GROMACS .gro file of C-alpha atoms in nm:
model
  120
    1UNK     CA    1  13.239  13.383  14.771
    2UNK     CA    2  13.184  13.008  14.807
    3UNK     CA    3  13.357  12.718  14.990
    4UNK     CA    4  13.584  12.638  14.677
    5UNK     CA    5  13.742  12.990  14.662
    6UNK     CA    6  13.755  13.070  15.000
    7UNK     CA    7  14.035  12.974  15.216
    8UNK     CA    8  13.948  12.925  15.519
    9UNK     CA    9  14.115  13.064  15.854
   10UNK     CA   10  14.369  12.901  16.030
   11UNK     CA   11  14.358  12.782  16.396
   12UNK     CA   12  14.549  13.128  16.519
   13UNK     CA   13  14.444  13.084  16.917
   14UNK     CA   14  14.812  13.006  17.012
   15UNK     CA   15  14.999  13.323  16.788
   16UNK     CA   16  15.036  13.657  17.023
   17UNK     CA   17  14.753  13.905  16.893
   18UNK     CA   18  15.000  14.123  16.651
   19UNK     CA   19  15.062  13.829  16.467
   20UNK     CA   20  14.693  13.664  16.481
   21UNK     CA   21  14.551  14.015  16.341
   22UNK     CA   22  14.817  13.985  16.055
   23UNK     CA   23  14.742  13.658  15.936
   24UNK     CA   24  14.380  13.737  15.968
   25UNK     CA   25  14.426  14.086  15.740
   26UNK     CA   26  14.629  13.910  15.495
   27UNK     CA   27  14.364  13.552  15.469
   28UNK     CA   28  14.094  13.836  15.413
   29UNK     CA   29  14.330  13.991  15.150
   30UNK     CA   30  14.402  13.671  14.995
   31UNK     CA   31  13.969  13.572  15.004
   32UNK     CA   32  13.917  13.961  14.857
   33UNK     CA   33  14.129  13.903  14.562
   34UNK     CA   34  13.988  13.540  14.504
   35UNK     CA   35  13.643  13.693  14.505
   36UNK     CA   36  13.735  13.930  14.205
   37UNK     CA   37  13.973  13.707  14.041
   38UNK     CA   38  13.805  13.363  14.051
   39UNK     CA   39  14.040  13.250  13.783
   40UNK     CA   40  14.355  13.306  14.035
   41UNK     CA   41  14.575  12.973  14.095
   42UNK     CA   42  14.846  13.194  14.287
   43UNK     CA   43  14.929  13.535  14.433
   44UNK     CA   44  15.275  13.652  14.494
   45UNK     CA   45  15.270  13.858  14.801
   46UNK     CA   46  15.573  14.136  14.906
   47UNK     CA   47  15.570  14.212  15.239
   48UNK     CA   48  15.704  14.544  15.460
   49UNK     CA   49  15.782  14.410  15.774
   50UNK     CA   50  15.867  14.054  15.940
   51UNK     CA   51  15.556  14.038  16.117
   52UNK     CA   52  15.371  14.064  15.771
   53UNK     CA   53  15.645  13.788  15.633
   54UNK     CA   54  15.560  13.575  15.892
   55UNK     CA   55  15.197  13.567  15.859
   56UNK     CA   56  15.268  13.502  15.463
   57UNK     CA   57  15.443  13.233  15.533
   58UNK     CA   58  15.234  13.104  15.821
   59UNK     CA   59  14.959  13.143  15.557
   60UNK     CA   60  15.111  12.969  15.275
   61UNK     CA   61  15.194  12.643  15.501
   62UNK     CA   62  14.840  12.622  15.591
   63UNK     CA   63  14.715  12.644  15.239
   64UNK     CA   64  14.984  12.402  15.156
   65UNK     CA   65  14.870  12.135  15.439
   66UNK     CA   66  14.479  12.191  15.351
   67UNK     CA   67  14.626  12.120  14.925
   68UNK     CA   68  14.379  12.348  14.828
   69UNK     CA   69  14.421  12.438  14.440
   70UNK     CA   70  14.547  12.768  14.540
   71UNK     CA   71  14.919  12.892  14.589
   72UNK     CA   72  15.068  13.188  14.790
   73UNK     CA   73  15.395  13.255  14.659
   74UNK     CA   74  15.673  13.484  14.910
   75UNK     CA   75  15.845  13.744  14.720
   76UNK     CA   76  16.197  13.702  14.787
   77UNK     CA   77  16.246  14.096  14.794
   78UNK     CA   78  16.143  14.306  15.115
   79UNK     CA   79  15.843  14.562  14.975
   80UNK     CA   80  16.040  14.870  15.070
   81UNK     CA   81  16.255  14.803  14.801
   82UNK     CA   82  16.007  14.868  14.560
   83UNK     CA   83  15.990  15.274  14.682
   84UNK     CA   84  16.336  15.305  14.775
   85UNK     CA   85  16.437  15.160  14.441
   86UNK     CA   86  16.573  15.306  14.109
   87UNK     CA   87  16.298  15.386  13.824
   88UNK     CA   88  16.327  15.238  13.492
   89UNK     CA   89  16.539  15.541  13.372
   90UNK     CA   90  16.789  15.418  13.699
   91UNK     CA   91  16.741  15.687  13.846
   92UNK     CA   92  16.639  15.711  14.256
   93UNK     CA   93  16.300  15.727  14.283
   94UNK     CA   94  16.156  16.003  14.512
   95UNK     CA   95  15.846  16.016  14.632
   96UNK     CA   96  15.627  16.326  14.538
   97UNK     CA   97  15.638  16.618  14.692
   98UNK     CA   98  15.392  16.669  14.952
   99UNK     CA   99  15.085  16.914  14.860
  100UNK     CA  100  15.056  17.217  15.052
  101UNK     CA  101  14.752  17.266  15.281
  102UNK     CA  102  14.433  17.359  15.111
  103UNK     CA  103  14.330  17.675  15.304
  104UNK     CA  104  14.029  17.895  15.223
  105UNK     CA  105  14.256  18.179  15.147
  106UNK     CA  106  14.399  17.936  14.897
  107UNK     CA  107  14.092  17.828  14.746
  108UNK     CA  108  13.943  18.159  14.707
  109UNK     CA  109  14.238  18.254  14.495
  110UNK     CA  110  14.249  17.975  14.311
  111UNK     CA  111  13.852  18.046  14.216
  112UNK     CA  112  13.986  18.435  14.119
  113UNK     CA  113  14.251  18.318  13.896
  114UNK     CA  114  13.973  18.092  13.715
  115UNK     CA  115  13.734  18.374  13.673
  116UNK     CA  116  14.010  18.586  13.558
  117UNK     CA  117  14.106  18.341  13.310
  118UNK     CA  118  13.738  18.276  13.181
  119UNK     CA  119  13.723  18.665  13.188
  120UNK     CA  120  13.485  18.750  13.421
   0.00000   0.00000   0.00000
């Protein structure tokens, strides 16, 4: 990625270290998608938890004050919302059931039932 795409880190010497590692996952985030999306003028960015908020919006100042040709828009919605939420039916949405453990047991009766199947 070159100079003109990549936004460069901010001075984070003064944050505590939980919030310096945040802003530093989400700038390499931000540089990551750049790098595949060149054509990207803005990314909207939903965030879990108000340390991750923070470091959006810490992030989106400082590409605000350096006016590079680049926006990082907040999502006004907390992420969680989006898998506690209803469906598109309006319905809850639940999250799948977990899969049971793969034993060897298991997987030597899955491979009978496919011989059986295939006859043999």
């Amino acid at each position: 990625m070159d100079a003109q795409t990549s936004i460069p880190y901010p001075d984070i010497s003064r944050l505590p270290d939980d919030q310096a590692q945040a802003v530093s996952r989400l700038v390499r985030l931000v540089n990551e998608l750049r790098r595949r999306r060149p054509d990207l003028d803005r990314v909207a960015v939903s965030t879990e938890t108000a340390l991750d908020r923070h470091a959006a919006h810490l992030l989106a100042q400082h590409i605000e004050r350096l006016g590079l040709p680049f926006e990082l828009m907040l999502s006004p919605w907390d992420g969680r919302q989006f898998m506690e939420g209803k469906g598109h039916d309006g319905l809850p949405v639940t999250p799948a059931a977990p899969s049971p453990p793969v034993t060897p047991e298991a997987v030597a009766a899955r491979a009978r039932e496919l011989r059986a199947s295939l006859g043999r």
